XYZ file of C-alpha atoms in Angstrom:
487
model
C -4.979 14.722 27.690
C -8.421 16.412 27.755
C -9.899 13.254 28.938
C -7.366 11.348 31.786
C -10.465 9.259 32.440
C -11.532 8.428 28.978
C -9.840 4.939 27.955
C -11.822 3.664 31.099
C -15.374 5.265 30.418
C -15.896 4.695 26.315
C -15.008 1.494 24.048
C -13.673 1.764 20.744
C -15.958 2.373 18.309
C -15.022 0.705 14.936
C -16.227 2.620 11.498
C -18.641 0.216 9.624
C -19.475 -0.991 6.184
C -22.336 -0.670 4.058
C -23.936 -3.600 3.614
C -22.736 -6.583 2.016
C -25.804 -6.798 -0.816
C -24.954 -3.214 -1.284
C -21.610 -2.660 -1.646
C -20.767 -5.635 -4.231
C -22.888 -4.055 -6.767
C -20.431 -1.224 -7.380
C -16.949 -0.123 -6.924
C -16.843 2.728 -4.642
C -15.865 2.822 -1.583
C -18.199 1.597 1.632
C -16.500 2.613 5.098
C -18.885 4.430 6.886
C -16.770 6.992 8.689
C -16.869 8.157 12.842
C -19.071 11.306 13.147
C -17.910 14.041 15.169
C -18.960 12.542 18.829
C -17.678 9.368 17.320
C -14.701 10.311 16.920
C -14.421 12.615 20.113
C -14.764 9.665 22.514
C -12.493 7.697 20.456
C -9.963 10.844 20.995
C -10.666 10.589 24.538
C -9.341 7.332 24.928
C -5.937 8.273 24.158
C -4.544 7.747 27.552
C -2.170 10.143 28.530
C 0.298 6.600 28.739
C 3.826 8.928 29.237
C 5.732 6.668 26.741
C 3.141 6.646 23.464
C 4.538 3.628 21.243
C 2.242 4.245 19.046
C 4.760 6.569 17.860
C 7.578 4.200 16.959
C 4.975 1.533 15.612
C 3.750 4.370 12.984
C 6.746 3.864 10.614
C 6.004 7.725 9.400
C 6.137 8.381 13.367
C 2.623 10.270 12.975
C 1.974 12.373 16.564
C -0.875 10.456 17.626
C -1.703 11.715 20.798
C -1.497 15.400 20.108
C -3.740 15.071 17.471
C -5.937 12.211 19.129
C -6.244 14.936 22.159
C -6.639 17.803 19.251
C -9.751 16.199 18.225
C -11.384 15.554 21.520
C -11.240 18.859 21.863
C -12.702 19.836 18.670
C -9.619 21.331 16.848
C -9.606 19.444 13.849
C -7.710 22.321 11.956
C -4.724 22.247 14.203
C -5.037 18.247 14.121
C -4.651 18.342 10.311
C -1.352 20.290 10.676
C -0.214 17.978 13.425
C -0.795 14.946 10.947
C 0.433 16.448 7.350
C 3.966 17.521 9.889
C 4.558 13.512 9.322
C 2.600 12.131 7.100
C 1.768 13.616 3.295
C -0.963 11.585 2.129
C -2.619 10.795 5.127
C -6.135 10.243 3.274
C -3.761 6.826 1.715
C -2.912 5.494 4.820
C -6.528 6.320 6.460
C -7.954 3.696 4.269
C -5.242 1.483 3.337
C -2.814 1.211 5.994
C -3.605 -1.893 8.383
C -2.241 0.182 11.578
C 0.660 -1.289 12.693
C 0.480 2.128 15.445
C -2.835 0.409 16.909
C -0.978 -2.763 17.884
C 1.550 -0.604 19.581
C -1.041 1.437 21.153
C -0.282 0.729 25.410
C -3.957 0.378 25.607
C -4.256 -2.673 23.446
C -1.912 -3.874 26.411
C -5.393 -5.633 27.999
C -7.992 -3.485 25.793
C -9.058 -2.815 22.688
C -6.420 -0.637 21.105
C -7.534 3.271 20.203
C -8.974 3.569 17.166
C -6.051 5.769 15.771
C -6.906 4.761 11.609
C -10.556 6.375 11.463
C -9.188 9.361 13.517
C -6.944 10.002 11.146
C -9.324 9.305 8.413
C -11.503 11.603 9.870
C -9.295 14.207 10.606
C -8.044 14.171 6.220
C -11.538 13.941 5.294
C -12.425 17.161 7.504
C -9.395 18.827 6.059
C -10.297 18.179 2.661
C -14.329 19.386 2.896
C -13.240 22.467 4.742
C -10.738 23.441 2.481
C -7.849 23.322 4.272
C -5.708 21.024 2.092
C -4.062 23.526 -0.218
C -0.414 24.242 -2.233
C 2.607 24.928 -0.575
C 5.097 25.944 -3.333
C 8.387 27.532 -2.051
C 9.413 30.849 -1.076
C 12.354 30.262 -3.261
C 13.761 28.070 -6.171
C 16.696 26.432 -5.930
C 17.773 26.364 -9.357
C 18.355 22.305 -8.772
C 16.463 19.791 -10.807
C 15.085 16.108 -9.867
C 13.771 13.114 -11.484
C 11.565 11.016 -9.962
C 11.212 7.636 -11.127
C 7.997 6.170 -10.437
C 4.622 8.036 -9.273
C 3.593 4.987 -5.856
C 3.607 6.936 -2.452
C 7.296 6.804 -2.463
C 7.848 8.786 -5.251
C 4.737 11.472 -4.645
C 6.230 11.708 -1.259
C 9.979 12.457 -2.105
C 8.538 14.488 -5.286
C 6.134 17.076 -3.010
C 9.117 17.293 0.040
C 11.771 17.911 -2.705
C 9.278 20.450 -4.567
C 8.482 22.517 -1.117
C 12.212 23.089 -0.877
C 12.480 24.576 -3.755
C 13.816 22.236 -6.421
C 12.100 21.672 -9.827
C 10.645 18.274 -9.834
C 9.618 15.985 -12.597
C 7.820 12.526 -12.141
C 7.953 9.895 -14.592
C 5.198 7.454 -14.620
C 5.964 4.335 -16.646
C 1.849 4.117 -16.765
C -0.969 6.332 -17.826
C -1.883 7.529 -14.701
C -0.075 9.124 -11.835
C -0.262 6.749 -8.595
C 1.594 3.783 -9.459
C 0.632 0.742 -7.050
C -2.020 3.027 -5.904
C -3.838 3.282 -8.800
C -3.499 -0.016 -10.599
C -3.066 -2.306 -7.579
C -5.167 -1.696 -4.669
C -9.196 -1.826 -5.975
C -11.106 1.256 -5.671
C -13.233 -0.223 -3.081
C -10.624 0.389 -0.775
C -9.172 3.687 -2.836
C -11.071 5.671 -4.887
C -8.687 7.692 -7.086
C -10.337 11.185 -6.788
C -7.784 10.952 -3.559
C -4.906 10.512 -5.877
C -6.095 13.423 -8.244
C -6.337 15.970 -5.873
C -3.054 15.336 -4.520
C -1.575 14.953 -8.407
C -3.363 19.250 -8.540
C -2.113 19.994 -5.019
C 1.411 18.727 -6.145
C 1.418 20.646 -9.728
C 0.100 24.412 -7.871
C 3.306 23.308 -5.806
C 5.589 22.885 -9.438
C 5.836 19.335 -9.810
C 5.813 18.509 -13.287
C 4.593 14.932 -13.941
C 4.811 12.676 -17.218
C 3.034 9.434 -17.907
C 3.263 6.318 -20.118
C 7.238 7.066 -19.949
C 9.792 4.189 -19.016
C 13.196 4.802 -17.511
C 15.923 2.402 -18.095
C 16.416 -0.433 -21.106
C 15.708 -3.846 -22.308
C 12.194 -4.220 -21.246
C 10.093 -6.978 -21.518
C 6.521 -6.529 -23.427
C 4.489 -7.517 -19.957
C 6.121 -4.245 -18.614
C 6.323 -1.329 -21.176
C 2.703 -2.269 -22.501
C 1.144 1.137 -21.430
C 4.323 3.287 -22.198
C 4.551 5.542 -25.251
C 8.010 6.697 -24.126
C 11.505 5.412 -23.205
C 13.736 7.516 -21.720
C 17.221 6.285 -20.759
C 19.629 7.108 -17.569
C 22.119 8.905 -19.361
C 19.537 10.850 -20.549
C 18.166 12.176 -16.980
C 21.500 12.346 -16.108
C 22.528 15.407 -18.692
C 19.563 16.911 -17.464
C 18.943 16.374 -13.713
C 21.137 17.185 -10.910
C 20.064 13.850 -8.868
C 17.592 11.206 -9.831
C 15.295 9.019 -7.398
C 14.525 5.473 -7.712
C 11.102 4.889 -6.086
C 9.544 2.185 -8.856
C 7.061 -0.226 -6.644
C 7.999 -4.211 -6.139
C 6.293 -5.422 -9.323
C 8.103 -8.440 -10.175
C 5.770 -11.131 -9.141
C 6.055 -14.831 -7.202
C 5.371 -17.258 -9.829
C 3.889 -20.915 -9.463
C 6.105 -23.480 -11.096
C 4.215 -26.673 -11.095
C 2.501 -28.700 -13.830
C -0.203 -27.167 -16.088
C 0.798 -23.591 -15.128
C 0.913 -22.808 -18.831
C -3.300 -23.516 -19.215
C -4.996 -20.282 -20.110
C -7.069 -18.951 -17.307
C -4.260 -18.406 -14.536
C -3.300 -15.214 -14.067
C -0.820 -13.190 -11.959
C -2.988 -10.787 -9.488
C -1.690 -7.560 -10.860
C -2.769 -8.724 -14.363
C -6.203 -8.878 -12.982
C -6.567 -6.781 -10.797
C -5.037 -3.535 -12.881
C -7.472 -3.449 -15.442
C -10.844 -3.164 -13.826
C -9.329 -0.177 -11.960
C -8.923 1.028 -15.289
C -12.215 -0.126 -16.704
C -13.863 1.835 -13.324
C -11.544 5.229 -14.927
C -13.949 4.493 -18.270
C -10.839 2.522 -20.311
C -11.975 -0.101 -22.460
C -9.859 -2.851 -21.496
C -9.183 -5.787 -24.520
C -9.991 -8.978 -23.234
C -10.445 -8.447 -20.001
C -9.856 -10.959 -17.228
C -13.011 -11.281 -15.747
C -14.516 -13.485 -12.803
C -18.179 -13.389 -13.524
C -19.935 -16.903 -13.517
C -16.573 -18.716 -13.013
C -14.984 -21.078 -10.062
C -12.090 -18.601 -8.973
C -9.590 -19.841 -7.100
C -6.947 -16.719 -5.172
C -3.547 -18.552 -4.126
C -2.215 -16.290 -1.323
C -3.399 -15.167 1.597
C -2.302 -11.775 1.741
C -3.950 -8.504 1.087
C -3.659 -8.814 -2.616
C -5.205 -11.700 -2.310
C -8.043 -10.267 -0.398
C -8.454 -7.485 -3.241
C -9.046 -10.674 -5.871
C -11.299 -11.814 -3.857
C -13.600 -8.250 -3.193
C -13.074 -7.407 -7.079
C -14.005 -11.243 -8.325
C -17.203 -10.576 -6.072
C -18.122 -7.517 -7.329
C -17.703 -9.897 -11.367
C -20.303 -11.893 -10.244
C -17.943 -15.218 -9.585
C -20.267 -18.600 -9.161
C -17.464 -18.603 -5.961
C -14.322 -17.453 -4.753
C -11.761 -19.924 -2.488
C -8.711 -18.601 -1.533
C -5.503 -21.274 -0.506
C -2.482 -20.304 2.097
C 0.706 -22.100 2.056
C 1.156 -21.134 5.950
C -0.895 -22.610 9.074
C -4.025 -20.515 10.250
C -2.788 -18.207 12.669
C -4.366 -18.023 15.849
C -7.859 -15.882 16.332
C -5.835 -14.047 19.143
C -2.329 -13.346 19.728
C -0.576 -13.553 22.597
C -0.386 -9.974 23.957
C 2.031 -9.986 26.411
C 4.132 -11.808 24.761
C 4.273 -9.840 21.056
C 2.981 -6.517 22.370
C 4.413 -3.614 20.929
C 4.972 -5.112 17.794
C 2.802 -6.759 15.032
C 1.293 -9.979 16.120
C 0.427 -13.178 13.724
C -3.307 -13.557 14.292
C -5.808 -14.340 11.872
C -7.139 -11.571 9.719
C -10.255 -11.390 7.680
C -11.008 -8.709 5.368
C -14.327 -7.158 4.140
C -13.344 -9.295 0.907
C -13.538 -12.028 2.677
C -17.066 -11.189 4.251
C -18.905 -10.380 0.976
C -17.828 -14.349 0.150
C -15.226 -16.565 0.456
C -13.779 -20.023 1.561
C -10.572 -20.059 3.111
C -8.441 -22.598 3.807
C -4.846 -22.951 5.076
C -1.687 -25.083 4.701
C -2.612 -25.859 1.381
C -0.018 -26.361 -1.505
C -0.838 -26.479 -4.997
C 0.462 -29.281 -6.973
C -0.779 -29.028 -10.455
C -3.326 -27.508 -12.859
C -5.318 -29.744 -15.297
C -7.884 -28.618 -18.101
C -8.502 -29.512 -21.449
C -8.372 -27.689 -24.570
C -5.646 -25.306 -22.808
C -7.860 -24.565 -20.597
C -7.739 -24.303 -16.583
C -10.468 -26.423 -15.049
C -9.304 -27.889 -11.635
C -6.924 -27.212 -9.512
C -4.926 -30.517 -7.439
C -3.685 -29.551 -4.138
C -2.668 -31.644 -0.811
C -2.075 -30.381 2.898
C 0.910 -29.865 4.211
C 2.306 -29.575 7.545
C 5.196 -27.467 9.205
C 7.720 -28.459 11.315
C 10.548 -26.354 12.437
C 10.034 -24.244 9.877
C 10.238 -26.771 6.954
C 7.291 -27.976 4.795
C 6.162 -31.426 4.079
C 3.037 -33.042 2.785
C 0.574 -34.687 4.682
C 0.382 -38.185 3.136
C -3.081 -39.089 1.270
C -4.211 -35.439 1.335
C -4.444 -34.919 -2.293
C -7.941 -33.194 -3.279
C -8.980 -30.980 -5.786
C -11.002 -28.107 -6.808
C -12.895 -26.797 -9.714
C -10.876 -24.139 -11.068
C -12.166 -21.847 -14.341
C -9.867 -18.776 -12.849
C -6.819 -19.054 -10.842
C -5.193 -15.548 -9.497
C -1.747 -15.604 -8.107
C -1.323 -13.778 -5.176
C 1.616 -14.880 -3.688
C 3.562 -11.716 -3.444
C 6.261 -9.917 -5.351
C 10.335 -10.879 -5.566
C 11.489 -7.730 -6.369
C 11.718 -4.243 -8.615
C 11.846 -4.671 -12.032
C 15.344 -6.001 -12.861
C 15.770 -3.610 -16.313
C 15.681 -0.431 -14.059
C 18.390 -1.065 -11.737
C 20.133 -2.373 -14.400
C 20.131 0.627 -16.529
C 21.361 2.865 -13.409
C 23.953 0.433 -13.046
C 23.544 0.723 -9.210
C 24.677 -2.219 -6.885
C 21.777 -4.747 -5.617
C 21.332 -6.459 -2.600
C 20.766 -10.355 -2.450
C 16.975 -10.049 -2.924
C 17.223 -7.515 -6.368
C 16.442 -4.765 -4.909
C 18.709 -1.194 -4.824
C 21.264 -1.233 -2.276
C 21.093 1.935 0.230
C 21.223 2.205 3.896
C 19.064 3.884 5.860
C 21.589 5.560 8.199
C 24.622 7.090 8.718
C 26.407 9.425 5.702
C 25.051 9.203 2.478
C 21.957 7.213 3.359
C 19.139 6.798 0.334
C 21.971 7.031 -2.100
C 22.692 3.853 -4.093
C 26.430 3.219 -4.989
C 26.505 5.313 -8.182
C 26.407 8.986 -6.975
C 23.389 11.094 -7.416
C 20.810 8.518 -7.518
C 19.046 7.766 -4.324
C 16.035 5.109 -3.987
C 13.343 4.930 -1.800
C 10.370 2.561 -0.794
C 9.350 -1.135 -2.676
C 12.735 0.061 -5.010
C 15.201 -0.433 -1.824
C 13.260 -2.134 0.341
C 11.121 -4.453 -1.429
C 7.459 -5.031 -0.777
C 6.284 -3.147 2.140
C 3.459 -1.218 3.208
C 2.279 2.478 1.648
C 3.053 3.816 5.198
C 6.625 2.601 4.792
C 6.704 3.592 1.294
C 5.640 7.571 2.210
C 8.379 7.358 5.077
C 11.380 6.289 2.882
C 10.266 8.712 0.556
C 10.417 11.772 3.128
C 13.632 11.050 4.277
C 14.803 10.010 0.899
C 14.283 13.488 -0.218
C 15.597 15.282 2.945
C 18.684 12.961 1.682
C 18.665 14.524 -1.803
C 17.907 18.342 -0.675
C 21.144 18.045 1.413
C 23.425 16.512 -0.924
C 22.438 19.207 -3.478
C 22.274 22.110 -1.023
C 24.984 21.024 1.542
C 22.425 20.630 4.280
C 18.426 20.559 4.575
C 15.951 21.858 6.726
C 13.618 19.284 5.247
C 12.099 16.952 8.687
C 13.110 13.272 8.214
C-alpha cells in the first residue's frame, strides 16, 4: 500500500447529504460525494491487511485494495479498469449497494471500516466526467443469438458480458423502460436514471438490441402485463434464439391477510412507489397514489420500506410511521463475534431522517374505515421467543391510517414466466439452477439459464450483477464449447 501508516493517522470520512429542508423538495439525488483529498486519505486507510475479506464479502469480488491503493495514489484511470474487471455497473452499486465488503473490511475489526462505497462512487463518477466509460463491442461475432428476459442488473449484466463475446443480444423488457427494478423500484433519490441511460447507449454501440413493453411467457394477470404492448411466447424465442436467459426481478409481493385489507387506500409498495418514478420521467400517471396531506403508515422495515417513506416525504404526508414485525436490533453488533459477515444492528436511512416514527415488534391485526375507506390501522405488540411469535396480552392500540404501503418483501418471480419455460422450481417458486459444478445457471430444460431475483429470489443489485456475469460466462461456453468470459 502507498500508505502502511494510513488506517492509523486518518478516520473515515463519510460522504454527506444535502440538507434535510432541501432535499425533500425534489427528487434528485443529494449525496454529496468525497473530493479528491477526501477520497485519497480514505484510500490510504486500506491497510495492507495480507488476507483482504473485503474481497469475499463483495459478492461481485470487486479488487478493493488495488484500486483503494490506485486512488491514493492518484490513478483513478487505472482504478476504473480495476473496478469495471468485476463489476459492470459500478455507478448502481456506488449508490445503492449497502456494502456488505465494509463489514468484512479487517479494519472494522475495532475501527471504523474503510469507506470502500464512496471510493467506488468516486472512482465511476471520475470515469464517467473524463470520458473514460466507452463501448466495447467485439472483435468478432459469433453468429450465436440470446434472449434476455428482463432488463434489472441481472439481465444488463449477462446481456453486455454475452454481447462483448460476440453474440447478438436482445433484451426484452416487460415495461417501458429499460432497468427493470432499477427504474421502477428504487426512488430516484437514491438513483437517478440518467445512470441507467447511459449504460442502455454504452450497451447498444456494443450491439445489444433492447425491446420494451414486451412480455415473455403466458397467462398473465392484468396487475402484471399493464404496461406491455407485446406478448411474446417461449416457443417463440426458442425458433429464434440459440439460448434464452431468465433474469426477471422477485416481483411477486408479501401480502397482508387480515381483516379490512380489502379498504381502498392500502397499497402494495411497488404499486406506489413505480409510478412517481415515472411521473419524475414526465408520464402522466392516472390516479396516482399519492401521500400528500395523509397519515401514511409503511409496514416493513426494510429498504423498500425506507424508499415509501423518503418518496411519501417528498408528497407532503401530514406523517409517515413505519411498523416491523421483528425486535429492534441492537445500535451495535457484536464485532467479534459476527465479524466478517453481515451483522443485525439497527439501521436508519436518510428516509428515515427527513421524518419518521419507527417502531418495532409490531403486528398488524386489522384495518377499519368507513365508506371503503382505510382510516386506522389496529395493531398489538408482540414478543419472540425461540424464534416463535406471540402477542403481548392488552397491547392492542391503533393508529390513524389514510395510506397504508406494504413493504414486507417479495415471495417470488412471477409464477406465469417459469411456467411458460416449463423449467423445474425450487420450494420457494423460484428457477431451479445451481451455482456450481457442470451446467451451472442452466435450469432443467436445456438452453435456458437464469440468473439473479429469477433463481435466487430477492437479493441485493450486487448479487444480481454477479449471477448475471457468471450466468453469461455459463451461456458463452455452452454455445462456444468453452469461454474466456471472467466469472
Amino acid at each position: 500500500m502507498g500508505k502502511i501508516t494510513g488506517f492509523m493517522e486518518f478516520q473515515r470520512q463519510e460522504e454527506g447529504y444535502l440538507p434535510v429542508a432541501a432535499r425533500v423538495k425534489n427528487y434528485k439525488e443529494f449525496v454529496l460525494h468525497l473530493n479528491h483529498e477526501q477520497a485519497k486519505l480514505q484510500g490510504a486507510r486500506c491497510m495492507d491487511c495480507g488476507i483482504p475479506f473485503c474481497n469475499s464479502g463483495c459478492p461481485v469480488n470487486n479488487i478493493i485494495p488495488d484500486w483503494n491503493d490506485l486512488v491514493y495514489r492518484g490513478h483513478y484511470r487505472e482504478a476504473l479498469n480495476v473496478l469495471h474487471s468485476t463489476n459492470n455497473f459500478p455507478e448502481f452499486t456506488g449508490r445503492i449497494c449497502p456494502a456488505p465488503c465494509e463489514t468484512a473490511c479487517t479494519l472494522g475489526i475495532n475501527n471504523d471500516p474503510v469507506g470502500i462505497k464512496s471510493i467506488e462512487h468516486k472512482i465511476i463518477d471520475e470515469g464517467w466526467e473524463h470520458g473514460w466509460v466507452v463501448p466495447q463491442p467485439p472483435a468478432h461475432k459469433t453468429g450465436k443469438k440470446v434472449a434476455v428476459v428482463g432488463s434489472g442488473p441481472a439481465g444488463l449484466a449477462a446481456a453486455q458480458q454475452l454481447a462483448r463475446a460476440g453474440h447478438a443480444v436482445t433484451v426484452f423488457e416487460k415495461s417501458d423502460r429499460i432497468g427493470g427494478l432499477l427504474r421502477y423500484g428504487i426512488p430516484d433519490f437514491k438513483l437517478e436514471k440518467a445512470h441507467i441511460d447511459r449504460r442502455v447507449e454504452q450497451m447498444e454501440a456494443e450491439g445489444v438490441t433492447f425491446r420494451t413493453s414486451v412480455l415473455i411467457g403466458k397467462d398473465f394477470p392484468a396487475t402484471v402485463n399493464n404496461w406491455a404492448k407485446e406478448t411474446i411466447f417461449p416457443e417463440d424465442l426458442d425458433k429464434e434464439f440459440d439460448a434464452v436467459v431468465l433474469a426477471g426481478g422477485a416481483e411477486q409481493p408479501r401480502d397482508l391477510p387480515v381483516p379490512g385489507r380489502e379498504l381502498k387506500g392500502i397499497h402494495f409498495a411497488m404499486d406506489f412507489l413505480p409510478q412517481q418514478n415515472k411521473v419524475n420521467a414526465g408520464d402522466k400517471v392516472k390516479d396516482q397514489i399519492k401521500a400528500a396531506g395523509k397519515h401514511v403508515v409503511v409496514i416493513g422495515g426494510g429498504d423498500t420500506g425506507s424508499d415509501c417513506v423518503g418518496t411519501s416525504n417528498r408528497h407532503g404526508a401530514a406523517g409517515v410511521t413505519q411498523f416491523e414485525l421483528l425486535p429492534m436490533p441492537p445500535e451495535q453488533e457484536n464485532k467479534p463475534l459476527v465479524w466478517p459477515y453481515w451483522p443485525t444492528k439497527l439501521r436508519s436511512s436518510s428516509s428515515h431522517e427527513e421524518g419518521c416514527e419507527r417502531d418495532w415488534a409490531v403486528a398488524t391485526k386489522r384495518f377499519e374505515g368507513k365508506g371503503g375507506k382505510v382510516e386506522k390501522l389496529i395493531a398489538c405488540r408482540v414478543e419472540w421467543k425461540d424464534g416463535k411469535m406471540s402477542e403481548v396480552p392488552n397491547s392492542e392500540f391503533e393508529v390513524k391510517a389514510d395510506l397504508v404501503l406494504l413493504a414486507m418483501g417479495f415471495v417470488s418471480p412471477v409464477q406465469q414466466v417459469l411456467d411458460a419455460f416449463q423449467v423445474d422450481k425450487d420450494a420457494r417458486g423460484n428457477a431451479r439452477a445451481t451455482t456450481d459444478g457442470a451446467g451451472c445457471y442452466q435450469t432443467s430444460v436445456k438452453g435456458v439459464f437464469a440468473a439473479g431475483d429469477m433463481r435466487r429470489g430477492q437479493s441485493l443489485v450486487v448479487w444480481a450483477i454477479r449471477e448475471g456475469r457468471q450466468c453469461a460466462r455459463e451461456v458463452d461456453a455452452y454455445l462456444m464449447g468453452h469461454s474466456q468470459l471472467p466469472r
